[in-house]
Amino acid sequence: MASSSSSSESSKKLAPAPARPPSRDFLAHLEAYLARRDGVDKLLKISRYSARLALAAGPPLPPAAAARLKAFESSVGLSRKAFRLGKFVQSLNELRAHPSPPPALALIACGGEGVYYFVEQFVWLAKAGLLPAHLLPRLQRISAWAELLGYVGSVAIKLEELAKIESSIRKRLADGCGEESEAVRAMRAKLLLKRMSVVQDVADAVMALGDVTDGKGLLGSSTLMASAGLLSALISTHKNWNSC
């Protein structure tokens, strides 16, 4: 029996570690990322707010170069609106996935986001010249309020989810799981992603609040707004890259 136990223990020690999954080919990963609507949209967002930040906080540019960069920033902004046509359906389906009637926060988050994406289609049509230009200010105001409302609901939901994840981690640790255990490490990674998502939503909410208030006070800072947009775009790009 001792010999059998000894051989069993030695076989456990000699058992090879599980093989790490092969690293994914970069170009194949990039192709999958660019095939997503959100992937391309966030790259456009990075381009737009990088240009805006360069105009706001960078060294003074020659007038011709500044005009070209401003035209590029405006063109990318219009392209993003066209690229998000029909995206309100995603918010509608998220709302339908909840039990009926949906929780109040889900209604605020998904409803606000859905109205924002729906109205943005008409903002694009007005900016593209198909709808009368006099409709644009009212459409933009409705869009900004809906976007802000959606982000308020989204942040509230994610803060609740953060509290649940933190509670689960504490419970695991109290049950004897170490910090290096697979379950705790997975929850820590999930917690980090959720925190990044909250930061992203707060950054977007700051920009929406700037639109609602017509950029008064601190919210009128071009550098602040461009930095918030770029931060949001980088976080979203990171999440989308890891998920595809």
PDB file of C-alpha atoms in Angstrom:
ATOM      1  CA  MET A   1       0.000   0.000   0.000  1.00  0.00           C
ATOM      2  CA  ALA A   2       2.859   2.389   0.905  1.00  0.00           C
ATOM      3  CA  SER A   3       4.564   1.621  -2.407  1.00  0.00           C
ATOM      4  CA  SER A   4       1.333   2.274  -4.287  1.00  0.00           C
ATOM      5  CA  SER A   5       0.794   5.551  -2.431  1.00  0.00           C
ATOM      6  CA  SER A   6       4.393   6.613  -3.103  1.00  0.00           C
ATOM      7  CA  SER A   7       4.134   5.889  -6.818  1.00  0.00           C
ATOM      8  CA  SER A   8       0.832   7.770  -6.953  1.00  0.00           C
ATOM      9  CA  GLU A   9       2.372  10.817  -5.284  1.00  0.00           C
ATOM     10  CA  SER A  10       5.401  10.729  -7.581  1.00  0.00           C
ATOM     11  CA  SER A  11       3.163  10.491 -10.642  1.00  0.00           C
ATOM     12  CA  LYS A  12       1.264  13.574  -9.446  1.00  0.00           C
ATOM     13  CA  LYS A  13       4.529  15.460  -9.054  1.00  0.00           C
ATOM     14  CA  LEU A  14       5.683  14.404 -12.506  1.00  0.00           C
ATOM     15  CA  ALA A  15       2.369  15.236 -14.180  1.00  0.00           C
ATOM     16  CA  PRO A  16       2.972  17.890 -16.798  1.00  0.00           C
ATOM     17  CA  ALA A  17       1.464  21.309 -16.303  1.00  0.00           C
ATOM     18  CA  PRO A  18      -1.502  22.054 -18.536  1.00  0.00           C
ATOM     19  CA  ALA A  19      -0.373  23.458 -21.839  1.00  0.00           C
ATOM     20  CA  ARG A  20      -0.982  27.130 -22.403  1.00  0.00           C
ATOM     21  CA  PRO A  21      -3.286  27.882 -25.325  1.00  0.00           C
ATOM     22  CA  PRO A  22      -1.347  28.956 -28.399  1.00  0.00           C
ATOM     23  CA  SER A  23      -1.164  32.686 -28.935  1.00  0.00           C
ATOM     24  CA  ARG A  24      -3.595  33.931 -31.536  1.00  0.00           C
ATOM     25  CA  ASP A  25      -2.275  35.152 -34.855  1.00  0.00           C
ATOM     26  CA  PHE A  26      -2.286  38.956 -34.758  1.00  0.00           C
ATOM     27  CA  LEU A  27      -3.635  39.501 -38.276  1.00  0.00           C
ATOM     28  CA  ALA A  28      -6.426  36.953 -37.756  1.00  0.00           C
ATOM     29  CA  HIS A  29      -7.307  38.654 -34.473  1.00  0.00           C
ATOM     30  CA  LEU A  30      -7.261  42.065 -36.164  1.00  0.00           C
ATOM     31  CA  GLU A  31      -9.536  40.809 -38.939  1.00  0.00           C
ATOM     32  CA  ALA A  32     -12.050  39.533 -36.367  1.00  0.00           C
ATOM     33  CA  TYR A  33     -11.874  42.853 -34.520  1.00  0.00           C
ATOM     34  CA  LEU A  34     -12.422  44.966 -37.627  1.00  0.00           C
ATOM     35  CA  ALA A  35     -15.345  42.769 -38.678  1.00  0.00           C
ATOM     36  CA  ARG A  36     -17.234  44.108 -35.658  1.00  0.00           C
ATOM     37  CA  ARG A  37     -19.209  47.305 -35.951  1.00  0.00           C
ATOM     38  CA  ASP A  38     -18.008  48.398 -32.493  1.00  0.00           C
ATOM     39  CA  GLY A  39     -14.393  47.652 -33.412  1.00  0.00           C
ATOM     40  CA  VAL A  40     -14.357  50.061 -36.340  1.00  0.00           C
ATOM     41  CA  ASP A  41     -16.469  52.609 -34.453  1.00  0.00           C
ATOM     42  CA  LYS A  42     -13.981  52.794 -31.578  1.00  0.00           C
ATOM     43  CA  LEU A  43     -11.023  53.179 -33.942  1.00  0.00           C
ATOM     44  CA  LEU A  44     -12.862  56.097 -35.517  1.00  0.00           C
ATOM     45  CA  LYS A  45     -13.510  57.471 -32.031  1.00  0.00           C
ATOM     46  CA  ILE A  46      -9.801  57.259 -31.164  1.00  0.00           C
ATOM     47  CA  SER A  47      -8.960  59.085 -34.408  1.00  0.00           C
ATOM     48  CA  ARG A  48     -11.518  61.804 -33.769  1.00  0.00           C
ATOM     49  CA  TYR A  49     -10.610  62.592 -30.179  1.00  0.00           C
ATOM     50  CA  SER A  50      -6.880  62.326 -30.844  1.00  0.00           C
ATOM     51  CA  ALA A  51      -7.318  65.008 -33.493  1.00  0.00           C
ATOM     52  CA  ARG A  52      -9.454  67.103 -31.147  1.00  0.00           C
ATOM     53  CA  LEU A  53      -6.902  66.766 -28.336  1.00  0.00           C
ATOM     54  CA  ALA A  54      -4.084  67.758 -30.689  1.00  0.00           C
ATOM     55  CA  LEU A  55      -6.027  70.882 -31.626  1.00  0.00           C
ATOM     56  CA  ALA A  56      -6.892  71.731 -28.015  1.00  0.00           C
ATOM     57  CA  ALA A  57      -3.713  70.894 -26.111  1.00  0.00           C
ATOM     58  CA  GLY A  58      -0.969  70.402 -28.665  1.00  0.00           C
ATOM     59  CA  PRO A  59       1.511  73.013 -29.894  1.00  0.00           C
ATOM     60  CA  PRO A  60       0.032  75.657 -32.200  1.00  0.00           C
ATOM     61  CA  LEU A  61      -0.299  74.417 -35.763  1.00  0.00           C
ATOM     62  CA  PRO A  62      -0.040  76.417 -38.976  1.00  0.00           C
ATOM     63  CA  PRO A  63      -3.512  77.672 -39.957  1.00  0.00           C
ATOM     64  CA  ALA A  64      -3.721  75.373 -42.977  1.00  0.00           C
ATOM     65  CA  ALA A  65      -2.753  72.278 -40.938  1.00  0.00           C
ATOM     66  CA  ALA A  66      -5.174  73.204 -38.145  1.00  0.00           C
ATOM     67  CA  ALA A  67      -7.991  73.625 -40.675  1.00  0.00           C
ATOM     68  CA  ARG A  68      -7.265  70.216 -42.222  1.00  0.00           C
ATOM     69  CA  LEU A  69      -7.180  68.536 -38.801  1.00  0.00           C
ATOM     70  CA  LYS A  70     -10.463  70.210 -37.835  1.00  0.00           C
ATOM     71  CA  ALA A  71     -12.061  69.072 -41.101  1.00  0.00           C
ATOM     72  CA  PHE A  72     -10.792  65.529 -40.466  1.00  0.00           C
ATOM     73  CA  GLU A  73     -12.224  65.537 -36.927  1.00  0.00           C
ATOM     74  CA  SER A  74     -15.631  66.723 -38.167  1.00  0.00           C
ATOM     75  CA  SER A  75     -15.673  64.201 -41.003  1.00  0.00           C
ATOM     76  CA  VAL A  76     -14.859  61.298 -38.675  1.00  0.00           C
ATOM     77  CA  GLY A  77     -17.616  62.426 -36.298  1.00  0.00           C
ATOM     78  CA  LEU A  78     -20.142  62.348 -39.141  1.00  0.00           C
ATOM     79  CA  SER A  79     -18.837  58.957 -40.304  1.00  0.00           C
ATOM     80  CA  ARG A  80     -19.389  57.503 -36.819  1.00  0.00           C
ATOM     81  CA  LYS A  81     -23.026  58.590 -36.891  1.00  0.00           C
ATOM     82  CA  ALA A  82     -23.552  56.859 -40.240  1.00  0.00           C
ATOM     83  CA  PHE A  83     -21.772  53.749 -39.007  1.00  0.00           C
ATOM     84  CA  ARG A  84     -24.177  53.398 -36.058  1.00  0.00           C
ATOM     85  CA  LEU A  85     -27.354  53.258 -38.126  1.00  0.00           C
ATOM     86  CA  GLY A  86     -29.783  50.776 -36.599  1.00  0.00           C
ATOM     87  CA  LYS A  87     -27.759  50.359 -33.412  1.00  0.00           C
ATOM     88  CA  PHE A  88     -30.810  51.296 -31.355  1.00  0.00           C
ATOM     89  CA  VAL A  89     -32.099  47.769 -32.040  1.00  0.00           C
ATOM     90  CA  GLN A  90     -29.296  46.419 -29.821  1.00  0.00           C
ATOM     91  CA  SER A  91     -30.572  48.515 -26.905  1.00  0.00           C
ATOM     92  CA  LEU A  92     -34.128  47.389 -27.601  1.00  0.00           C
ATOM     93  CA  ASN A  93     -33.103  43.729 -27.500  1.00  0.00           C
ATOM     94  CA  GLU A  94     -31.174  44.268 -24.255  1.00  0.00           C
ATOM     95  CA  LEU A  95     -34.336  45.702 -22.735  1.00  0.00           C
ATOM     96  CA  ARG A  96     -36.426  42.790 -24.022  1.00  0.00           C
ATOM     97  CA  ALA A  97     -34.001  40.334 -22.417  1.00  0.00           C
ATOM     98  CA  HIS A  98     -35.045  41.560 -18.959  1.00  0.00           C
ATOM     99  CA  PRO A  99     -38.120  40.099 -17.246  1.00  0.00           C
ATOM    100  CA  SER A 100     -41.325  42.043 -17.762  1.00  0.00           C
ATOM    101  CA  PRO A 101     -41.642  44.674 -16.435  1.00  0.00           C
ATOM    102  CA  PRO A 102     -37.912  45.507 -16.621  1.00  0.00           C
ATOM    103  CA  PRO A 103     -36.157  46.972 -13.554  1.00  0.00           C
ATOM    104  CA  ALA A 104     -36.197  50.769 -13.383  1.00  0.00           C
ATOM    105  CA  LEU A 105     -32.431  51.107 -13.855  1.00  0.00           C
ATOM    106  CA  ALA A 106     -32.478  48.809 -16.891  1.00  0.00           C
ATOM    107  CA  LEU A 107     -35.301  50.874 -18.358  1.00  0.00           C
ATOM    108  CA  ILE A 108     -33.308  54.072 -17.814  1.00  0.00           C
ATOM    109  CA  ALA A 109     -30.033  52.634 -19.165  1.00  0.00           C
ATOM    110  CA  CYS A 110     -31.347  50.746 -22.196  1.00  0.00           C
ATOM    111  CA  GLY A 111     -34.166  53.191 -22.893  1.00  0.00           C
ATOM    112  CA  GLY A 112     -31.895  56.224 -22.782  1.00  0.00           C
ATOM    113  CA  GLU A 113     -29.266  54.552 -24.933  1.00  0.00           C
ATOM    114  CA  GLY A 114     -31.873  53.345 -27.426  1.00  0.00           C
ATOM    115  CA  VAL A 115     -33.458  56.784 -27.795  1.00  0.00           C
ATOM    116  CA  TYR A 116     -29.987  58.302 -28.213  1.00  0.00           C
ATOM    117  CA  TYR A 117     -29.015  55.946 -31.042  1.00  0.00           C
ATOM    118  CA  PHE A 118     -32.420  56.349 -32.694  1.00  0.00           C
ATOM    119  CA  VAL A 119     -32.323  60.154 -32.667  1.00  0.00           C
ATOM    120  CA  GLU A 120     -28.674  60.179 -33.785  1.00  0.00           C
ATOM    121  CA  GLN A 121     -29.812  58.734 -37.117  1.00  0.00           C
ATOM    122  CA  PHE A 122     -31.814  61.904 -37.754  1.00  0.00           C
ATOM    123  CA  VAL A 123     -28.929  64.065 -36.530  1.00  0.00           C
ATOM    124  CA  TRP A 124     -26.800  62.392 -39.199  1.00  0.00           C
ATOM    125  CA  LEU A 125     -29.454  62.976 -41.873  1.00  0.00           C
ATOM    126  CA  ALA A 126     -29.675  66.649 -40.905  1.00  0.00           C
ATOM    127  CA  LYS A 127     -25.888  67.082 -40.944  1.00  0.00           C
ATOM    128  CA  ALA A 128     -25.680  65.246 -44.264  1.00  0.00           C
ATOM    129  CA  GLY A 129     -28.178  67.720 -45.733  1.00  0.00           C
ATOM    130  CA  LEU A 130     -31.170  65.440 -46.272  1.00  0.00           C
ATOM    131  CA  LEU A 131     -33.220  66.946 -43.430  1.00  0.00           C
ATOM    132  CA  PRO A 132     -33.688  70.696 -42.887  1.00  0.00           C
ATOM    133  CA  ALA A 133     -30.828  72.232 -40.916  1.00  0.00           C
ATOM    134  CA  HIS A 134     -33.202  74.068 -38.554  1.00  0.00           C
ATOM    135  CA  LEU A 135     -34.127  70.691 -36.999  1.00  0.00           C
ATOM    136  CA  LEU A 136     -30.540  70.002 -35.946  1.00  0.00           C
ATOM    137  CA  PRO A 137     -30.388  71.935 -32.627  1.00  0.00           C
ATOM    138  CA  ARG A 138     -33.552  70.298 -31.293  1.00  0.00           C
ATOM    139  CA  LEU A 139     -32.459  66.827 -32.398  1.00  0.00           C
ATOM    140  CA  GLN A 140     -29.041  67.286 -30.808  1.00  0.00           C
ATOM    141  CA  ARG A 141     -30.595  68.427 -27.532  1.00  0.00           C
ATOM    142  CA  ILE A 142     -32.900  65.379 -27.378  1.00  0.00           C
ATOM    143  CA  SER A 143     -29.980  63.116 -28.272  1.00  0.00           C
ATOM    144  CA  ALA A 144     -27.725  64.601 -25.569  1.00  0.00           C
ATOM    145  CA  TRP A 145     -30.340  64.267 -22.820  1.00  0.00           C
ATOM    146  CA  ALA A 146     -31.125  60.668 -23.804  1.00  0.00           C
ATOM    147  CA  GLU A 147     -27.419  59.799 -23.877  1.00  0.00           C
ATOM    148  CA  LEU A 148     -26.835  61.325 -20.440  1.00  0.00           C
ATOM    149  CA  LEU A 149     -29.840  59.493 -18.994  1.00  0.00           C
ATOM    150  CA  GLY A 150     -28.596  56.214 -20.449  1.00  0.00           C
ATOM    151  CA  TYR A 151     -25.144  56.620 -18.920  1.00  0.00           C
ATOM    152  CA  VAL A 152     -26.580  57.506 -15.497  1.00  0.00           C
ATOM    153  CA  GLY A 153     -28.570  54.270 -15.536  1.00  0.00           C
ATOM    154  CA  SER A 154     -25.625  52.260 -16.852  1.00  0.00           C
ATOM    155  CA  VAL A 155     -23.237  53.552 -14.170  1.00  0.00           C
ATOM    156  CA  ALA A 156     -25.786  52.808 -11.429  1.00  0.00           C
ATOM    157  CA  ILE A 157     -26.231  49.226 -12.678  1.00  0.00           C
ATOM    158  CA  LYS A 158     -22.492  48.636 -12.930  1.00  0.00           C
ATOM    159  CA  LEU A 159     -21.870  49.984  -9.428  1.00  0.00           C
ATOM    160  CA  GLU A 160     -24.367  47.416  -8.127  1.00  0.00           C
ATOM    161  CA  GLU A 161     -22.556  44.698 -10.091  1.00  0.00           C
ATOM    162  CA  LEU A 162     -19.215  45.859  -8.667  1.00  0.00           C
ATOM    163  CA  ALA A 163     -20.568  45.521  -5.131  1.00  0.00           C
ATOM    164  CA  LYS A 164     -21.758  41.972  -5.885  1.00  0.00           C
ATOM    165  CA  ILE A 165     -18.381  40.922  -7.314  1.00  0.00           C
ATOM    166  CA  GLU A 166     -16.515  42.392  -4.336  1.00  0.00           C
ATOM    167  CA  SER A 167     -18.892  40.571  -1.974  1.00  0.00           C
ATOM    168  CA  SER A 168     -18.274  37.292  -3.822  1.00  0.00           C
ATOM    169  CA  ILE A 169     -14.501  37.768  -3.540  1.00  0.00           C
ATOM    170  CA  ARG A 170     -14.736  38.403   0.205  1.00  0.00           C
ATOM    171  CA  LYS A 171     -16.875  35.285   0.600  1.00  0.00           C
ATOM    172  CA  ARG A 172     -14.366  33.168  -1.314  1.00  0.00           C
ATOM    173  CA  LEU A 173     -11.512  34.457   0.820  1.00  0.00           C
ATOM    174  CA  ALA A 174     -13.504  33.806   4.003  1.00  0.00           C
ATOM    175  CA  ASP A 175     -14.133  30.231   2.816  1.00  0.00           C
ATOM    176  CA  GLY A 176     -10.382  29.642   2.649  1.00  0.00           C
ATOM    177  CA  CYS A 177      -9.606  30.364  -0.989  1.00  0.00           C
ATOM    178  CA  GLY A 178      -6.272  32.119  -1.410  1.00  0.00           C
ATOM    179  CA  GLU A 179      -5.640  35.167  -3.560  1.00  0.00           C
ATOM    180  CA  GLU A 180      -3.819  32.931  -6.055  1.00  0.00           C
ATOM    181  CA  SER A 181      -6.722  30.504  -6.459  1.00  0.00           C
ATOM    182  CA  GLU A 182      -8.193  30.306  -9.941  1.00  0.00           C
ATOM    183  CA  ALA A 183     -11.669  31.373  -8.801  1.00  0.00           C
ATOM    184  CA  VAL A 184     -10.450  34.478  -6.969  1.00  0.00           C
ATOM    185  CA  ARG A 185      -8.119  35.489  -9.791  1.00  0.00           C
ATOM    186  CA  ALA A 186     -10.970  35.176 -12.299  1.00  0.00           C
ATOM    187  CA  MET A 187     -13.204  37.342 -10.143  1.00  0.00           C
ATOM    188  CA  ARG A 188     -10.425  39.905  -9.688  1.00  0.00           C
ATOM    189  CA  ALA A 189     -10.043  40.109 -13.479  1.00  0.00           C
ATOM    190  CA  LYS A 190     -13.802  40.522 -13.865  1.00  0.00           C
ATOM    191  CA  LEU A 191     -13.754  43.235 -11.199  1.00  0.00           C
ATOM    192  CA  LEU A 192     -11.036  45.143 -13.053  1.00  0.00           C
ATOM    193  CA  LEU A 193     -12.957  45.026 -16.334  1.00  0.00           C
ATOM    194  CA  LYS A 194     -16.112  46.217 -14.602  1.00  0.00           C
ATOM    195  CA  ARG A 195     -14.252  49.130 -13.010  1.00  0.00           C
ATOM    196  CA  MET A 196     -12.814  50.086 -16.394  1.00  0.00           C
ATOM    197  CA  SER A 197     -16.331  49.971 -17.820  1.00  0.00           C
ATOM    198  CA  VAL A 198     -17.547  52.356 -15.111  1.00  0.00           C
ATOM    199  CA  VAL A 199     -14.690  54.761 -15.892  1.00  0.00           C
ATOM    200  CA  GLN A 200     -15.622  54.585 -19.576  1.00  0.00           C
ATOM    201  CA  ASP A 201     -19.281  55.372 -18.878  1.00  0.00           C
ATOM    202  CA  VAL A 202     -18.375  58.251 -16.554  1.00  0.00           C
ATOM    203  CA  ALA A 203     -16.104  59.728 -19.248  1.00  0.00           C
ATOM    204  CA  ASP A 204     -18.897  59.472 -21.818  1.00  0.00           C
ATOM    205  CA  ALA A 205     -21.385  60.934 -19.325  1.00  0.00           C
ATOM    206  CA  VAL A 206     -19.095  63.939 -18.811  1.00  0.00           C
ATOM    207  CA  MET A 207     -19.143  64.583 -22.566  1.00  0.00           C
ATOM    208  CA  ALA A 208     -22.931  64.184 -22.696  1.00  0.00           C
ATOM    209  CA  LEU A 209     -23.281  66.596 -19.767  1.00  0.00           C
ATOM    210  CA  GLY A 210     -21.123  69.061 -21.672  1.00  0.00           C
ATOM    211  CA  ASP A 211     -23.522  68.821 -24.624  1.00  0.00           C
ATOM    212  CA  VAL A 212     -26.563  69.274 -22.373  1.00  0.00           C
ATOM    213  CA  THR A 213     -25.102  72.375 -20.689  1.00  0.00           C
ATOM    214  CA  ASP A 214     -23.762  73.814 -23.958  1.00  0.00           C
ATOM    215  CA  GLY A 215     -20.214  73.565 -22.625  1.00  0.00           C
ATOM    216  CA  LYS A 216     -20.586  76.045 -19.775  1.00  0.00           C
ATOM    217  CA  GLY A 217     -17.930  76.367 -17.077  1.00  0.00           C
ATOM    218  CA  LEU A 218     -15.394  73.564 -16.729  1.00  0.00           C
ATOM    219  CA  LEU A 219     -17.360  71.471 -19.215  1.00  0.00           C
ATOM    220  CA  GLY A 220     -16.441  74.007 -21.864  1.00  0.00           C
ATOM    221  CA  SER A 221     -12.798  72.912 -21.765  1.00  0.00           C
ATOM    222  CA  SER A 222     -11.899  71.417 -25.143  1.00  0.00           C
ATOM    223  CA  THR A 223      -8.950  69.608 -23.561  1.00  0.00           C
ATOM    224  CA  LEU A 224     -11.155  67.989 -20.893  1.00  0.00           C
ATOM    225  CA  MET A 225     -13.779  66.870 -23.403  1.00  0.00           C
ATOM    226  CA  ALA A 226     -11.194  65.508 -25.834  1.00  0.00           C
ATOM    227  CA  SER A 227      -9.370  63.669 -23.030  1.00  0.00           C
ATOM    228  CA  ALA A 228     -12.631  62.124 -21.804  1.00  0.00           C
ATOM    229  CA  GLY A 229     -13.508  60.977 -25.316  1.00  0.00           C
ATOM    230  CA  LEU A 230     -10.070  59.488 -25.916  1.00  0.00           C
ATOM    231  CA  LEU A 231     -10.075  57.697 -22.540  1.00  0.00           C
ATOM    232  CA  SER A 232     -13.486  56.180 -23.271  1.00  0.00           C
ATOM    233  CA  ALA A 233     -12.390  55.081 -26.746  1.00  0.00           C
ATOM    234  CA  LEU A 234      -9.196  53.410 -25.492  1.00  0.00           C
ATOM    235  CA  ILE A 235     -11.015  51.474 -22.746  1.00  0.00           C
ATOM    236  CA  SER A 236     -13.705  50.308 -25.157  1.00  0.00           C
ATOM    237  CA  THR A 237     -11.095  49.284 -27.738  1.00  0.00           C
ATOM    238  CA  HIS A 238      -9.269  47.238 -25.095  1.00  0.00           C
ATOM    239  CA  LYS A 239     -12.489  45.459 -24.071  1.00  0.00           C
ATOM    240  CA  ASN A 240     -13.556  44.746 -27.650  1.00  0.00           C
ATOM    241  CA  TRP A 241     -10.090  43.469 -28.579  1.00  0.00           C
ATOM    242  CA  ASN A 242     -10.029  41.007 -25.682  1.00  0.00           C
ATOM    243  CA  SER A 243     -13.562  39.789 -26.341  1.00  0.00           C
ATOM    244  CA  CYS A 244     -13.168  38.910 -30.025  1.00  0.00           C
TER     245      CYS A 244
END
